[in-house]
Every structure is written in structure tokens, then in C-alpha cells.
Tab-separated table of C-alpha atoms in Angstrom:
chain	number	residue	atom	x	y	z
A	16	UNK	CA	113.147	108.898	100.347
A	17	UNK	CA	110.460	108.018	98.497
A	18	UNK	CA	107.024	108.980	99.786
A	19	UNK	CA	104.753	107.652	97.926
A	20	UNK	CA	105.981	103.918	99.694
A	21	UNK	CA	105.803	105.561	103.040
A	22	UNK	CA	102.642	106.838	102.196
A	23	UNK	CA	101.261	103.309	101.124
A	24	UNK	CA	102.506	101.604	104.199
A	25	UNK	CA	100.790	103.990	105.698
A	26	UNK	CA	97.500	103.181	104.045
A	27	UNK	CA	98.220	99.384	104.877
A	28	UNK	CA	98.924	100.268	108.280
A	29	UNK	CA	95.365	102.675	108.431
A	30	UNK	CA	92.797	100.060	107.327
A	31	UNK	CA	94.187	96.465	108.715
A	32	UNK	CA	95.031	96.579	111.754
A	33	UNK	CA	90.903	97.725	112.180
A	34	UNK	CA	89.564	94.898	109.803
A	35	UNK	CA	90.381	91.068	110.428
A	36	UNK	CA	92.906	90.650	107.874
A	37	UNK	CA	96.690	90.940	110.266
A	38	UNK	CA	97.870	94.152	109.995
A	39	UNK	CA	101.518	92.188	111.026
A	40	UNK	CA	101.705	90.308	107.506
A	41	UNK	CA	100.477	93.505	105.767
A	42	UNK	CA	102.771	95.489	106.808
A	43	UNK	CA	105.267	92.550	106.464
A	44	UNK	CA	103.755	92.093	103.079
A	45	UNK	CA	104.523	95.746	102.211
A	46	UNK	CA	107.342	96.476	103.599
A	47	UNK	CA	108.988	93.204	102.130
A	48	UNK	CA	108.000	94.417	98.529
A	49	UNK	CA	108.103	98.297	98.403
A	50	UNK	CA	111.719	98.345	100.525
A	51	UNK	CA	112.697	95.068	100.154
A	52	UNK	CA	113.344	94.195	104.028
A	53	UNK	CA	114.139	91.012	105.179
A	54	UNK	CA	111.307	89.299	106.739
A	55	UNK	CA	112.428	89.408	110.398
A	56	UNK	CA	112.860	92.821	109.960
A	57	UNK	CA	109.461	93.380	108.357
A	58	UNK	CA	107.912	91.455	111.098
A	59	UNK	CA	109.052	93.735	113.831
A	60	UNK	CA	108.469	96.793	111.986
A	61	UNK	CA	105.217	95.797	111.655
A	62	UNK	CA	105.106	96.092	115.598
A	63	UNK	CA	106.354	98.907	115.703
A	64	UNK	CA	103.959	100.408	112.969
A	65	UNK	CA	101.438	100.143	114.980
A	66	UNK	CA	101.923	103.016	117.068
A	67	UNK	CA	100.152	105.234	114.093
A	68	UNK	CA	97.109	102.861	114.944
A	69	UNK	CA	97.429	103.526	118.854
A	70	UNK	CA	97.268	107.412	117.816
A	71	UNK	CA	93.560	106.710	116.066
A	72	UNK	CA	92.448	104.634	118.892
A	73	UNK	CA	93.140	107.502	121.672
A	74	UNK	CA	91.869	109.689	119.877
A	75	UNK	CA	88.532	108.298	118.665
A	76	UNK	CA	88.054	106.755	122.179
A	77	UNK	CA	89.119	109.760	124.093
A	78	UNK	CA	85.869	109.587	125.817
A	79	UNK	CA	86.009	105.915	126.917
A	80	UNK	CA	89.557	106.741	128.232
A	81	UNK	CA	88.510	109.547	130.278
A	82	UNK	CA	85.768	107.160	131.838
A	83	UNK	CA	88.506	104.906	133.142
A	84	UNK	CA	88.525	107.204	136.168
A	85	UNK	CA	85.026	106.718	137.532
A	86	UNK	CA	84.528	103.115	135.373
A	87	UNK	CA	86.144	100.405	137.656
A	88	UNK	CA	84.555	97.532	135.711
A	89	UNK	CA	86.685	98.603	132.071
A	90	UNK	CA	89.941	99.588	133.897
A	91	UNK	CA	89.959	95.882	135.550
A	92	UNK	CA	88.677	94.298	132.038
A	93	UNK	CA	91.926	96.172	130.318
A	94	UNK	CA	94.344	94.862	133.223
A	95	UNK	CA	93.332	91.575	132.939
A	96	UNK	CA	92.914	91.370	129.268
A	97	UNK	CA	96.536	92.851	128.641
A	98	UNK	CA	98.376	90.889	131.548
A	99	UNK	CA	97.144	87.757	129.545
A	100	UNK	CA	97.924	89.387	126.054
A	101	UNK	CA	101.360	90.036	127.440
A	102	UNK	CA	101.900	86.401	129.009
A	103	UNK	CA	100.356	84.886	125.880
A	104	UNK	CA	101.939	87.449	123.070
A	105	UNK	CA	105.914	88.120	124.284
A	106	UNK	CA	106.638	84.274	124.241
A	107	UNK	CA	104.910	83.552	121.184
A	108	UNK	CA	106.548	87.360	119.255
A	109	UNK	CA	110.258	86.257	121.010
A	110	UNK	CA	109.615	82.622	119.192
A	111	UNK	CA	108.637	83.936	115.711
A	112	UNK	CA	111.555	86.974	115.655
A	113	UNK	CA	114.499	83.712	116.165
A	114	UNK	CA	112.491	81.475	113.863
A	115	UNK	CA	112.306	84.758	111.518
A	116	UNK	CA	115.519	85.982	112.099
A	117	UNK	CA	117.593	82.094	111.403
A	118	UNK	CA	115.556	80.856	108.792
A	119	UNK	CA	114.942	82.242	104.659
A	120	UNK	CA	111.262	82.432	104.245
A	121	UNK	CA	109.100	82.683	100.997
A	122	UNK	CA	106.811	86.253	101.369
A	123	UNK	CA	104.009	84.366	99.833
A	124	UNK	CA	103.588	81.825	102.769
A	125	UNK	CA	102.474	84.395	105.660
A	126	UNK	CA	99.716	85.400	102.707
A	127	UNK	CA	99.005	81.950	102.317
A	128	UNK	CA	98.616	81.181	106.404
A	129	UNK	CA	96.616	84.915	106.553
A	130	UNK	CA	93.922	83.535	103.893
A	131	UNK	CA	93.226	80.063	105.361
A	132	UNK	CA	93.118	81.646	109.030
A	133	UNK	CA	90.427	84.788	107.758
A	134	UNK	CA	88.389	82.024	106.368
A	135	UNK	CA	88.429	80.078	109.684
A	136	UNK	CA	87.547	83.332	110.928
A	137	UNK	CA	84.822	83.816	109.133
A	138	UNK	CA	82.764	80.353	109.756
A	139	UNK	CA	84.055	80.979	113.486
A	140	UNK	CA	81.851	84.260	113.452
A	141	UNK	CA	79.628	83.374	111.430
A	142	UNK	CA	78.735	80.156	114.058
A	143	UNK	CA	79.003	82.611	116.841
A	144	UNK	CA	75.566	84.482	115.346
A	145	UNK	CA	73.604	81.474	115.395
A	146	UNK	CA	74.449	81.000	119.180
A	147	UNK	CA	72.063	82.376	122.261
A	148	UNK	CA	73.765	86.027	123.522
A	149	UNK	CA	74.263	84.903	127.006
A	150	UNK	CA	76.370	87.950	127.230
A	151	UNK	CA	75.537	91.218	125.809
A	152	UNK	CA	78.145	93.243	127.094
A	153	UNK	CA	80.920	94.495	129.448
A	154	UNK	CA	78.489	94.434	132.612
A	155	UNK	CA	77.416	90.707	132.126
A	156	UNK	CA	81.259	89.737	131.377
A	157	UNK	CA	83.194	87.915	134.026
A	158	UNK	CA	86.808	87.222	134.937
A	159	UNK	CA	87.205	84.268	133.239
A	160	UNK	CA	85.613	85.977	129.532
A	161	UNK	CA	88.475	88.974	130.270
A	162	UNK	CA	91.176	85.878	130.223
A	163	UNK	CA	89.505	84.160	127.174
A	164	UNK	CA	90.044	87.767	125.416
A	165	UNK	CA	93.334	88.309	126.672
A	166	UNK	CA	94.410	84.825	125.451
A	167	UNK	CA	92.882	85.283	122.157
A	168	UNK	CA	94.983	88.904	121.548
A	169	UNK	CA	97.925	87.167	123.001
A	170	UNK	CA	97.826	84.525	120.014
A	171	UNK	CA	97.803	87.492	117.126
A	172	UNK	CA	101.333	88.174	118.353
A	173	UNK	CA	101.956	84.858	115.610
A	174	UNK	CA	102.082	86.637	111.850
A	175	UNK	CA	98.979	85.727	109.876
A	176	UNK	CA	96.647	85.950	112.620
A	177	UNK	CA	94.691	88.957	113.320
A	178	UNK	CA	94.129	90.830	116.224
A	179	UNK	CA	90.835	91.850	115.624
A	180	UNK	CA	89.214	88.943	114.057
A	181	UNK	CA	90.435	87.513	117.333
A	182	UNK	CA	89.205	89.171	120.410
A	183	UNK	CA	86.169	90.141	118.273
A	184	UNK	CA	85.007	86.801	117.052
A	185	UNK	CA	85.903	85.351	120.555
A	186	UNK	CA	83.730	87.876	122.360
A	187	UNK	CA	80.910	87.035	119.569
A	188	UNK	CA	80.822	83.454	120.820
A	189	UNK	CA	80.181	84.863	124.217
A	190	UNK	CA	77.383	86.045	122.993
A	191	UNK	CA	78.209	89.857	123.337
A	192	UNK	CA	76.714	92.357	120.474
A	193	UNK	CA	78.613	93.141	117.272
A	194	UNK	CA	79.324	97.109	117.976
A	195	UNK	CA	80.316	96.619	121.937
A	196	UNK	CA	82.673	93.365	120.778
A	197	UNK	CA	84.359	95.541	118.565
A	198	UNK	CA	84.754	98.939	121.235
A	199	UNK	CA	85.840	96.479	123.503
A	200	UNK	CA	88.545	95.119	121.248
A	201	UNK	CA	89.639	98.509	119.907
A	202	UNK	CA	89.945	99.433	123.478
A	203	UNK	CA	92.220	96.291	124.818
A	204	UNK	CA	93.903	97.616	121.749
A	205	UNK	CA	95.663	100.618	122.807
A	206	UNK	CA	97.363	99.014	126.440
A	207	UNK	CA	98.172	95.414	124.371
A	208	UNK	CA	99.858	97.599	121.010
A	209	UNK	CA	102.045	99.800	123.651
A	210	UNK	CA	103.102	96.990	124.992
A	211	UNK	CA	104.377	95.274	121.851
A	212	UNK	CA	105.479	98.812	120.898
A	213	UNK	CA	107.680	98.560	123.496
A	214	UNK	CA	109.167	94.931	123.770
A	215	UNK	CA	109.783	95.289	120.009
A	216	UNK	CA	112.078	98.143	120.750
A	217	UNK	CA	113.958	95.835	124.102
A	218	UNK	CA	113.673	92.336	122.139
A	219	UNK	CA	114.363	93.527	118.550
A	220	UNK	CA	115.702	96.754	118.148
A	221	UNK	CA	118.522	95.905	115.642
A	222	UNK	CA	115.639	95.456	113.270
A	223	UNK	CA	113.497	98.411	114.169
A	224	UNK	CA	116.737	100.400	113.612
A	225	UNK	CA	117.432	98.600	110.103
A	226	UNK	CA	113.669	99.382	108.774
A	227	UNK	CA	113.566	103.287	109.900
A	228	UNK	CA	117.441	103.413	107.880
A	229	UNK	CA	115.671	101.443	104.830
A	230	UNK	CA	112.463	103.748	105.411
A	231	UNK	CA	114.121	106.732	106.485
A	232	UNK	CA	113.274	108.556	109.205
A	233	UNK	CA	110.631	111.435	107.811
A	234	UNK	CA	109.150	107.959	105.526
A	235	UNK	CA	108.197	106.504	108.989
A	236	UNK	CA	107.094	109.935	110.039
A	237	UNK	CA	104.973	110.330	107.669
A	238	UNK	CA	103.447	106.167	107.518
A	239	UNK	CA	102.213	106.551	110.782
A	240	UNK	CA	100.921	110.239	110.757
A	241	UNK	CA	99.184	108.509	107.023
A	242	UNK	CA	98.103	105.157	109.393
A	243	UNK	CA	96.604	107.675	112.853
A	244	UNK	CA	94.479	109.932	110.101
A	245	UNK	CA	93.274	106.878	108.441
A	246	UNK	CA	92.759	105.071	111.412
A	247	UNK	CA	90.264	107.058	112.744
A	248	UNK	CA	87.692	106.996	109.957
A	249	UNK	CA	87.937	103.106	109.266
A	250	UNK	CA	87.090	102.953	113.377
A	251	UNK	CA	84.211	105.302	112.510
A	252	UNK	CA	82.689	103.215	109.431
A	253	UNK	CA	83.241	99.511	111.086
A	254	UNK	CA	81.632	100.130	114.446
A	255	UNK	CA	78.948	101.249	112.438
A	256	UNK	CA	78.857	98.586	109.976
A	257	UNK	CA	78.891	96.523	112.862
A	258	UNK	CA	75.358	97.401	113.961
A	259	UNK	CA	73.502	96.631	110.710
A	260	UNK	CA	75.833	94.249	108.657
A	261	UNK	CA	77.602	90.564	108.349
A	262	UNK	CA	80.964	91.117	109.120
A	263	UNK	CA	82.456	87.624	108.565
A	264	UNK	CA	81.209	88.320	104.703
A	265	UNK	CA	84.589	90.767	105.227
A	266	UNK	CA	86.715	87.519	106.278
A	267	UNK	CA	85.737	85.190	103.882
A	268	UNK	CA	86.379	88.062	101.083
A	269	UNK	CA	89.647	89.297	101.976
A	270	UNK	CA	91.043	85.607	103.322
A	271	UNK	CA	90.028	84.067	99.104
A	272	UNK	CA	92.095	86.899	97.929
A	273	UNK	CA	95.011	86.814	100.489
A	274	UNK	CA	94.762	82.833	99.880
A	275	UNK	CA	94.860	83.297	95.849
A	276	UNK	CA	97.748	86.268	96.428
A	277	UNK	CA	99.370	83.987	98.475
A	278	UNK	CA	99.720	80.816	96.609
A	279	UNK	CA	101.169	82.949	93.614
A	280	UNK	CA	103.822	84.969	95.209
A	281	UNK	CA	104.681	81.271	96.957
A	282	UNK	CA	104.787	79.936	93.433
A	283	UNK	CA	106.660	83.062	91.503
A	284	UNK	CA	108.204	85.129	93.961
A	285	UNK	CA	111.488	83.628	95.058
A	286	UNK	CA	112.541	83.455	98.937
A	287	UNK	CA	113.489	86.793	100.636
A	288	UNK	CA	117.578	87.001	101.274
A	289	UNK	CA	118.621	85.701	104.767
A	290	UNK	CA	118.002	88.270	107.394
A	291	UNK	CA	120.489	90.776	107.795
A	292	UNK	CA	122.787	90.107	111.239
């Protein structure tokens, strides 16, 4: 086993599924070139990654989820956000595993797709700040901003698109305030990533099984105890950040060097091996 790898895909794991950049096609990234997995298998294993992630969230939001009890308004915004995530997300995850699974694929192209859709990103939130806030948080929300959210989440089940940069530059465009879109997107979080958690292990678990042999079972022991720790202290620093500071700058940053990463491993790297059966 090699730890140092499981300690990087840890690292990956840690800081992107909390930024805007798909922590999917990272960890697909990663895992493709550290343990050379096919890309179907890389794809769920980044699902099933993100359970280190889910760890950080509980944790830093312990509070929040205690509230749930007495807070009636955020249990119903979670239940409707991840009924939609899930109606939105298992289609579109079921259509990318087969398309994944049947078909070689170049590692460079989900880099590629990541760069051009963090850019999008970041003119989409950067528009959403010069809007009026006609919503400024959970209270002034209504059913039909919950689906909106849900939707969006659903949609990051596709590799390349992020989570995050998602439900939080969807919720900007409703208006509601930097720091309470992303709580509120951290929080839909932990329900929606269980949920893939677990319908990567019934849809896909030949491949989960093939990564933790490749990885080894202490390597993804130790990935997702590296991605919880981490976790926790890029939650702290971004809602934080979010208060004072431009976060599509992030997006436009990290999507001109995925894009430029992307177009040269497309252009040197040659196509992954046919996923193994």
C-alpha cells in the first residue's frame, strides 16, 4: 500500500468537494493517475469518497443537526431539497456509470468539461451579486426555491459539475446572502452525499469493490479519515471567506487552470484502458 497516494486522495477529497471545482472529477482525476483505475471505476469511487466529506459536515454542523428537532422549516427544506436531488441525481449517475463503463474515455476531457463549467460558474455568480436580494435566507425561502436547489444538486451527479458551485450560485440568484447560501448547501449536503453513498454501493458495487482492492483497504481508511480532518477546516475558512470576499474570483481561477490542465492531458495523455468487466 502506498500511503502517501491514499493520503493525497485524501487531500483532493478534503478541499473540493467544499470549493466549486467537482470533487467527482478530482477524485476521478486522482485516482485515474496515482492508481491507474479505469474511469468508470474512478467515477464511482469518487461517490463513494465522499463519505470522509459527510464525516466533516456532521461534525462541524453538529449544532444545526441537533436543531432539526425543534426547526420544522430546515427539516422540510432538506426533504424537499434531497427528494429532488435524488429524482434529478440517480437517473443522471445510472446514465454516466453505462456511458462510463462501455465507452474508453481520455482523463483530460472531464478536466476540460470541469474548466469551461467553473468559468460559467463564475459569471453565473458573479451576475447573481448585481441582482436585488429578494431572499435573504431560509425564512423568506419557499417551496418552489427548495425544488430549484434540489434540482440544481441533482445535476452535479454529471462529472465535471460541482455540487457546490451549484446549489450555492443558484441560491445567490435568489438573492440569499453569501455565508447562509453556503450553510444551506453544506447542509443539503450530508442527506444528498448518503444517498449517493448508498446507490453507488446498490448500482455500482463491482467498481467500489475494484477501487478499495486497487486502494487497499487501510489506503481508503486512511483517504477519508485524511478527507473528514481536512474537511472541517476548509468548511471553517470558506463560510468565512464568504462574508467578506468574491467567491466567483475562486471559479474563474481554478476553472483557467483545470481548462489549461485539461486540454494537455487531452492532447498528451493517451485514453484510459477499457473499463474492467
Amino acid at each position: 500500500m502506498n500511503e502517501l497516494y491514499a493520503i493525497i486522495l485524501g487531500l483532493v477529497q478534503g478541499i473540493s468537494e467544499w470549493l466549486p471545482i467537482g470533487s467527482k472529477t478530482q477524485i476521478l482525476f486522482a485516482s485515474t493517475l496515482l492508481f491507474s483505475l479505469p474511469l468508470a471505476v474512478a467515477y464511482a469511487f469518487g461517490l463513494f469518497m465522499e463519505i470522509g466529506s459527510v464525516g466533516s459536515a456532521v461534525v462541524y454542523f453538529r449544532r444545526d443537526i441537533r436543531s432539526l428537532f425543534g426547526d420544522r422549516r430546515l427539516v422540510v427544506y432538506l426533504v424537499v431539497v434531497t427528494l429532488f436531488t435524488g429524482l434529478v441525481g440517480a437517473p443522471l449517475y445510472y446514465l454516466t456509470d453505462k456511458v462510463l463503463t462501455t465507452s474508453p474515455y481520455n482523463i483530460g476531457i472531464p478536466m476540460v468539461l470541469l474548466g469551461l463549467v467553473l468559468i460559467g460558474i463564475g459569471f453565473y455568480i458573479r451576475y447573481s451579486r448585481t441582482k436585488p436580494r429578494l431572499v435573504v435566507g431560509l425564512e423568506e425561502m419557499r417551496l418552489k426555491n427548495y425544488v430549484m436547489i434540489g434540482i440544481a444538486q441533482g445535476i452535479a451527479a454529471l462529472p465535471g459539475v460541482s455540487r457546490s458551485g451549484m446549489t450555492v450560485s443558484t441560491m445567490l440568484l435568489m438573492g440569499v446572502k453569501p455565508e447562509q447560501a453556503f450553510r444551506l448547501s453544506y447542509l443539503a449536503y450530508i442527506p444528498a452525499s448518503l444517498g449517493a453513498f448508498f446507490v453507488t454501493l446498490i448500482l455500482s458495487r463491482s467498481q467500489v469493490d475494484t477501487a478499495i482492492q486497487v486502494v487497499e483497504p487501510t489506503g481508503v481508511l486512511i483517504a477519508i479519515a485524511t478527507a473528514a480532518v481536512l474537511g472541517i477546516i476548509v468548511i471553517s475558512y470558506l463560510l468565512k471567506f464568504a462574508k467578506t470576499s468574491r467567491i466567483y474570483v475562486i471559479d474563474f481561477v481554478l476553472g483557467a487552470i483545470a481548462l489549461g490542465v485539461g486540454i494537455i492531458a487531452t492532447l498528451l495523455a493517451p485514453q484510459s484502458s477499457p473499463p474492467l468487466s
